[in-house]
Coordinates of C-alpha atoms in Angstrom, one line a residue:
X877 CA -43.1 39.1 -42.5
X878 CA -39.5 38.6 -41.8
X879 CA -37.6 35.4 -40.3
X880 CA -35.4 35.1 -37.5
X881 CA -32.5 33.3 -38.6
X882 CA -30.1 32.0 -36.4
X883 CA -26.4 31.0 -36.9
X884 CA -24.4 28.4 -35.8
X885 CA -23.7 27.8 -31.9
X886 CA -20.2 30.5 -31.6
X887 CA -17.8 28.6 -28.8
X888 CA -16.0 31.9 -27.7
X889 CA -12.5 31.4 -27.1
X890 CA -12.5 30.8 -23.5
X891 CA -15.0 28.2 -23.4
X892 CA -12.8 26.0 -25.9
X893 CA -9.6 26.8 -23.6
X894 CA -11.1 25.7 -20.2
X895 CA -12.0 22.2 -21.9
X896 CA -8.3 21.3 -21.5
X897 CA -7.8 22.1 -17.9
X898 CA -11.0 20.6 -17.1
X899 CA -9.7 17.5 -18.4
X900 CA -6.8 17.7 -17.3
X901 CA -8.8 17.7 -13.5
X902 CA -10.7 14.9 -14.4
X903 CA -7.6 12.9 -15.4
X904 CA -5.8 13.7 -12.0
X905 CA -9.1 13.0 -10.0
X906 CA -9.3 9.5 -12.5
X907 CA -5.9 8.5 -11.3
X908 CA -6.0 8.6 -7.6
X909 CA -9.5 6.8 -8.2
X910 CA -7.7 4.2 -10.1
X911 CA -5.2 3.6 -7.9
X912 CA -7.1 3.3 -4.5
X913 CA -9.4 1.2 -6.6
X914 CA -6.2 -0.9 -7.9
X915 CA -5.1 -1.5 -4.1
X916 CA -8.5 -3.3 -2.9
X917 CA -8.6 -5.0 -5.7
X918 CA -5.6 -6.8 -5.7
X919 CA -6.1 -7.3 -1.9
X920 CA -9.4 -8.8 -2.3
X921 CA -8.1 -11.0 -5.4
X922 CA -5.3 -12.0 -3.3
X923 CA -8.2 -13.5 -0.4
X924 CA -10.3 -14.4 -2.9
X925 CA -7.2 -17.4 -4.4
X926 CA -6.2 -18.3 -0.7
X927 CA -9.7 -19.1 0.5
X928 CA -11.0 -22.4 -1.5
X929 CA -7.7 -24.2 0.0
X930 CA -6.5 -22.6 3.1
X931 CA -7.4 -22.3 6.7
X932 CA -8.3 -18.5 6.1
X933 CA -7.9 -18.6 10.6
X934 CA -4.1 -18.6 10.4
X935 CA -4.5 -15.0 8.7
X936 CA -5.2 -13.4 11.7
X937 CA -7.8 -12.6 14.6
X938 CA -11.2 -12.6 12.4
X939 CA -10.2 -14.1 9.5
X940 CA -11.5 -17.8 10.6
X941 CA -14.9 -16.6 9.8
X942 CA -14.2 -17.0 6.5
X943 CA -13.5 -20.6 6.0
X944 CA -17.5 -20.8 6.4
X945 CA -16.9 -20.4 2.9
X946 CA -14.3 -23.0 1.7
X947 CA -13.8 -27.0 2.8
X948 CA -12.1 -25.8 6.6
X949 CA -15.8 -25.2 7.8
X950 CA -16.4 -26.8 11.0
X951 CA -13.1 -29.2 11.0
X952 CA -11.0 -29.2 14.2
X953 CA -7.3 -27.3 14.0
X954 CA -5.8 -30.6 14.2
X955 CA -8.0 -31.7 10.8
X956 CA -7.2 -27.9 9.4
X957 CA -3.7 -28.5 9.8
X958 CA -3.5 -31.6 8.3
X959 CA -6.0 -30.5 5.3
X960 CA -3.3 -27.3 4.5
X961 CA -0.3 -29.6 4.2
X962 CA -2.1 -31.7 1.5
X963 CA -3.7 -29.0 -0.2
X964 CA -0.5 -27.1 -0.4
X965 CA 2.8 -29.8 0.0
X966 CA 5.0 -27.4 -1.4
X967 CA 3.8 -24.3 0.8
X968 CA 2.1 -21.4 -0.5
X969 CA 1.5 -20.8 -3.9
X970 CA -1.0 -18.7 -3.6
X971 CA -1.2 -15.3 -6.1
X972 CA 0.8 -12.2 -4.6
X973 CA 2.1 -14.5 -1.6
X974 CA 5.8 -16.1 -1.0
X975 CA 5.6 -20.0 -1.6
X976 CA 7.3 -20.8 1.8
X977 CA 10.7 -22.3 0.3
X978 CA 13.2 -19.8 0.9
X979 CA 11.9 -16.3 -0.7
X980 CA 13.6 -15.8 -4.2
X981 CA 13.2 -12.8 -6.6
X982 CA 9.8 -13.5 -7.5
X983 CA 8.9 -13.7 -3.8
X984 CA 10.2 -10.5 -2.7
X985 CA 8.2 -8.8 -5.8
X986 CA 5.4 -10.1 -4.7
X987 CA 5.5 -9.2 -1.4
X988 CA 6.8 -5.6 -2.6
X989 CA 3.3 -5.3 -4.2
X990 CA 0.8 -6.8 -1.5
X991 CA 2.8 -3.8 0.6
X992 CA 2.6 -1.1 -2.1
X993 CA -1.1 -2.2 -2.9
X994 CA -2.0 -1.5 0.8
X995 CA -0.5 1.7 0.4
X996 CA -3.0 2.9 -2.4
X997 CA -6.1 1.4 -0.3
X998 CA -5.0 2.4 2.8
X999 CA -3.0 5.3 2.5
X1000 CA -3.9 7.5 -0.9
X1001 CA -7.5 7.8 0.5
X1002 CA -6.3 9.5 3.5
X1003 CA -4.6 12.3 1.0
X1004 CA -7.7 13.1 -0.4
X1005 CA -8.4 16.0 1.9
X1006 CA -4.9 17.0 2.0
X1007 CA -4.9 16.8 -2.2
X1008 CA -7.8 18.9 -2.2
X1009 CA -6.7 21.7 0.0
X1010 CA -3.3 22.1 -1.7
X1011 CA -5.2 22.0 -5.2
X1012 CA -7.0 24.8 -3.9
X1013 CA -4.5 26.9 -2.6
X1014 CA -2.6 26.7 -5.5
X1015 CA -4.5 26.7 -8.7
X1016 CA -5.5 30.1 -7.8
X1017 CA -9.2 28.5 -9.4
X1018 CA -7.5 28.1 -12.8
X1019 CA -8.5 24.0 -13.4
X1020 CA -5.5 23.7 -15.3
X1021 CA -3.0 23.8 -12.3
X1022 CA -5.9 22.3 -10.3
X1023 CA -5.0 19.0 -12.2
X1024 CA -1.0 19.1 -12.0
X1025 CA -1.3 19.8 -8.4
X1026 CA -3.1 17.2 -7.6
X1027 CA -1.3 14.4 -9.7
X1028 CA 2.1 16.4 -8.9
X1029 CA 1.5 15.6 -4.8
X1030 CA -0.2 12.6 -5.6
X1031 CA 2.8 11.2 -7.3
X1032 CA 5.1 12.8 -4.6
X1033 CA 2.9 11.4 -1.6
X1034 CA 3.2 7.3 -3.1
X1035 CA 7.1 7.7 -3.3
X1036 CA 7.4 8.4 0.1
X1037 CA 4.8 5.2 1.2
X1038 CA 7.2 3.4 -1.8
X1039 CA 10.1 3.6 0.4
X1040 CA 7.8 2.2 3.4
X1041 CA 6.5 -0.4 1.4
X1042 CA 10.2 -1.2 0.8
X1043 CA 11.4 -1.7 4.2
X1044 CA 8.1 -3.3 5.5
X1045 CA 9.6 -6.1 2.7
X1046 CA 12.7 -6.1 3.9
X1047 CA 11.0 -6.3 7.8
X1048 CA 8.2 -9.6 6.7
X1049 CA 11.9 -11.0 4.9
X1050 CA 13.9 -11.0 7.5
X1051 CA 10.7 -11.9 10.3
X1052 CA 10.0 -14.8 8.1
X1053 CA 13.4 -16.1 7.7
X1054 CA 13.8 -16.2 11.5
X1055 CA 10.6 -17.8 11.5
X1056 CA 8.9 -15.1 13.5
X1057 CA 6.4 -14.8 11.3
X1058 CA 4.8 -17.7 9.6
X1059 CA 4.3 -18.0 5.7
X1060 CA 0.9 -16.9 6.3
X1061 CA 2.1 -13.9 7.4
X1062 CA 0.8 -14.5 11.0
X1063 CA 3.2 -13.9 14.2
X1064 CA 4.0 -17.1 15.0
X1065 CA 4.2 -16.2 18.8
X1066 CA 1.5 -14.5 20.8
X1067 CA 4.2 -12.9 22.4
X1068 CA 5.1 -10.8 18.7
X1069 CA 1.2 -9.8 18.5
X1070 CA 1.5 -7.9 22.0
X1071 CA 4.6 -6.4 21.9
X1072 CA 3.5 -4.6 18.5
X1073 CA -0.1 -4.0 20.1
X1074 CA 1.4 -2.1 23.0
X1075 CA 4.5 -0.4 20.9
X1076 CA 1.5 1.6 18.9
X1077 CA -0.7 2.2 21.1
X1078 CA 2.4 4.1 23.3
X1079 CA 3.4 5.9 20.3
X1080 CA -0.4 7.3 19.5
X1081 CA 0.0 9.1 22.8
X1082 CA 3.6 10.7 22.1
X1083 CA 4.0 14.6 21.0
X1084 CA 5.8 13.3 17.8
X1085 CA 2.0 11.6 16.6
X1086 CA 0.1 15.1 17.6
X1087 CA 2.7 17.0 15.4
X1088 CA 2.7 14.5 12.3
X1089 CA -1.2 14.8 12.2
X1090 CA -1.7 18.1 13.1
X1091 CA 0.7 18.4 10.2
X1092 CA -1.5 16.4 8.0
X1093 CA -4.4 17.7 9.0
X1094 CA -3.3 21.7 8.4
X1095 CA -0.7 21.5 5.6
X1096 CA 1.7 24.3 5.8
X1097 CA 0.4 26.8 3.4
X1098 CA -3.0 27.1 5.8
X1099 CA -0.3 27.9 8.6
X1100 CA -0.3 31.9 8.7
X1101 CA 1.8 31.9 11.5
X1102 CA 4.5 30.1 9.2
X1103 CA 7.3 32.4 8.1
X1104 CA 7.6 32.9 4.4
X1105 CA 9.2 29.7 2.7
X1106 CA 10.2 28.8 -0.8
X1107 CA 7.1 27.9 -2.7
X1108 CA 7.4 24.2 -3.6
X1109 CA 6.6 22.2 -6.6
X1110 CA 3.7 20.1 -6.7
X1111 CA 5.8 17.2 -6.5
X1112 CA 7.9 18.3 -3.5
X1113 CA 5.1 19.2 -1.9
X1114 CA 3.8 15.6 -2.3
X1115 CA 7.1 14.4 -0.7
X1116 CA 6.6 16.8 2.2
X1117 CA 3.5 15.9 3.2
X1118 CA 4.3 12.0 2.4
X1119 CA 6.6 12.6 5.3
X1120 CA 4.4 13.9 7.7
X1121 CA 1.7 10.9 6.7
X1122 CA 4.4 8.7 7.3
X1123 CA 5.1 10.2 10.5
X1124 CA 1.3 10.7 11.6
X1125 CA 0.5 6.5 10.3
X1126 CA 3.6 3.9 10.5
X1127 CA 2.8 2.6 13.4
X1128 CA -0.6 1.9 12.2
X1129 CA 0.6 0.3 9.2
X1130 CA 3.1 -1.5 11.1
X1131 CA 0.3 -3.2 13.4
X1132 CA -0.5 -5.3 10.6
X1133 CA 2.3 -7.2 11.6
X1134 CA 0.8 -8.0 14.8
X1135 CA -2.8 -9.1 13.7
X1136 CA -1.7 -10.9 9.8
X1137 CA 0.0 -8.9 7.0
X1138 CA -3.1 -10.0 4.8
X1139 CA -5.8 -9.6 7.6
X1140 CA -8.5 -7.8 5.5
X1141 CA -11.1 -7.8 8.7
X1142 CA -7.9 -5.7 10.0
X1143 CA -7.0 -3.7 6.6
X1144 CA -10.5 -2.6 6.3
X1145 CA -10.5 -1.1 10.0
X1146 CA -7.3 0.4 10.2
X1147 CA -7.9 2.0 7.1
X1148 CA -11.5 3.5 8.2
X1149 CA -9.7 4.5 12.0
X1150 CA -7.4 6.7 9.7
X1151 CA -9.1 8.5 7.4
X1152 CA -11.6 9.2 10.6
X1153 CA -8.3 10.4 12.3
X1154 CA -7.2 12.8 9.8
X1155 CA -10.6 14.3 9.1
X1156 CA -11.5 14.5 13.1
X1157 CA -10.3 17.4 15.5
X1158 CA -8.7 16.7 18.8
X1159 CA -6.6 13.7 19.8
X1160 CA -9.8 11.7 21.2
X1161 CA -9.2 9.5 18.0
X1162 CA -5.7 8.8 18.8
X1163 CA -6.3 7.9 22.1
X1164 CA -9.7 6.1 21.3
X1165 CA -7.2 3.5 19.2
X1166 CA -4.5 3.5 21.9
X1167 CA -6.9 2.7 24.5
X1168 CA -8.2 0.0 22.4
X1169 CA -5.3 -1.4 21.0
X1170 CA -4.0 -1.7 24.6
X1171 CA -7.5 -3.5 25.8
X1172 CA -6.7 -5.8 23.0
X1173 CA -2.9 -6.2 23.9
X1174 CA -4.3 -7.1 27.8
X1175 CA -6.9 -9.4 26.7
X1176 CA -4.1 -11.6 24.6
X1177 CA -2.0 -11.8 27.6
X1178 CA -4.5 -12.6 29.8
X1179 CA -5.4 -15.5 28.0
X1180 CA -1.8 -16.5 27.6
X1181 CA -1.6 -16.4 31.5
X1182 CA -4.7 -18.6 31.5
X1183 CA -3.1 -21.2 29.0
X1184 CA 0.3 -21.2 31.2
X1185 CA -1.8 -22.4 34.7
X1186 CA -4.2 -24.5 33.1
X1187 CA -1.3 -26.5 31.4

């Protein structure tokens, strides 16, 4: 009786050549995971230093809930107050913030990255759809250019939100030393807050917002009424629609300077609100945010009002 012998397992060529592209898709995919990961991170590490010692209210609206959790609990403002100038006699030193001397080097970089960390958790999430659809349309289903298109835009769409994390510095720098904005990072004036509120929600209901995110919602290359263009790198591409993101969100990203640069109560909704934005149809989201944003903006003044004829 005869016996079935059997060989070695034979990889065929073109199972051992789609192992490198499929790595080289995971690796892509890795790195936008990384770096939205980074950006909470360091957020929440930056929170997690400033609350044993600091009245976590002047952050923003929301953020006095969290001295529950430090030595602020249930102490008047007047006792806050007093409790932050011991705690810190030299102003802030917390990690990732300016200490409130006069902003040096070292303060400016720091700032630089609280902005540019914001930009991987807010932002880079919101180009996940966007990523995908271009990796699609051009890989032609080979994995190989799968991966380089979606690092190439990746890398393309954060140098664009670079340059904005650049100028929001240069914007909290020049706020602070006019002492607009406090070293918290807070408006110092209620007045600040509204204007900002109102300036956003105005711009959520102009034609140059409905362009921008039709534009990020339906990157050109789904367009088939577009006329026949130059076929872009993966790279450009990432700049291009960096541009339209930037068009579709700075004023969002720019509220934070209304409700506290390091609100996280605030980081965590405007973040949501846009990835909800992008990934709806219609405007009703735009105008769902400008509506509120507006409520909010009324609410603040009214209570200004109040303040002015009860004093």
């Amino acid at each position: 009786m005869g016996q079935h012998m059997t060989g070695p397992t034979v990889i065929n060529s073109h199972q051992a050549d789609a192992r490198g592209p499929e790595r080289t898709r995971l690796w892509a995919w890795s790195f936008v995971a990384v770096a939205v990961l980074t950006g909470w991170f360091y957020l929440l590490l930056v929170i997690a230093d400033m609350l044993p010692i600091m009245d976590m209210g002047e952050l923003g609206p929301g953020m006095g809930w969290l001295n529950n959790f430090n030595q602020f609990n249930g102490l008047s403002a007047e006792m806050r107050l007093a409790l932050s100038i011991i705690c810190s006699p030299n102003g802030l030193t917390s990690f990732g913030m300016p200490d409130g001397n006069g902003w040096g080097v070292r303060d400016l970089f720091y700032v630089f990255l609280m902005w540019e960390m914001m930009v991987f958790a807010m932002m880079l999430p919101t180009a996940i759809p966007m990523l995908i659809q271009h990796a699609r349309h051009g890989s032609n289903q080979q994995t190989a250019t799968v991966g380089s298109a979606i690092f190439g835009a990746s890398l393309g769409y954060l140098c664009v939100w670079t340059v904005f994390s650049l100028c929001a510095t240069a914007i909290q720098w020049g706020l602070t030393e006019l002492s607009i904005l406090s070293n918290m990072m807070a408006p110092v004036a209620q007045s600040l807050t509204i204007s900002i509120l109102v300036a956003v929600a105005l711009y959520q209901l102009t034609p140059m917002k409905r362009a921008c995110l039709n534009r990020c919602r339906n990157p050109r290359f789904l367009n088939a009424d577009s006329r026949p263009q130059k076929k872009l790198s993966n790279f450009s591409f990432g700049i291009e629609e960096g541009i339209s993101c930037l068009g579709c969100c700075w004023a969002l990203m720019i509220a934070m300077f209304a409700v506290g640069i390091m609100n996280i109560f605030w980081i965590i909704l405007l973040a949501a609100f846009m990835v909800v934005e992008k990934t709806s149809e219609g405007t009703w989201a735009s105008r769902f945010v400008a509506i509120a944003m507006l409520g909010f903006a009324v609410i603040l003044f009214l209570q200004n009002m109040r303040g002015v004829f009860l004093s």
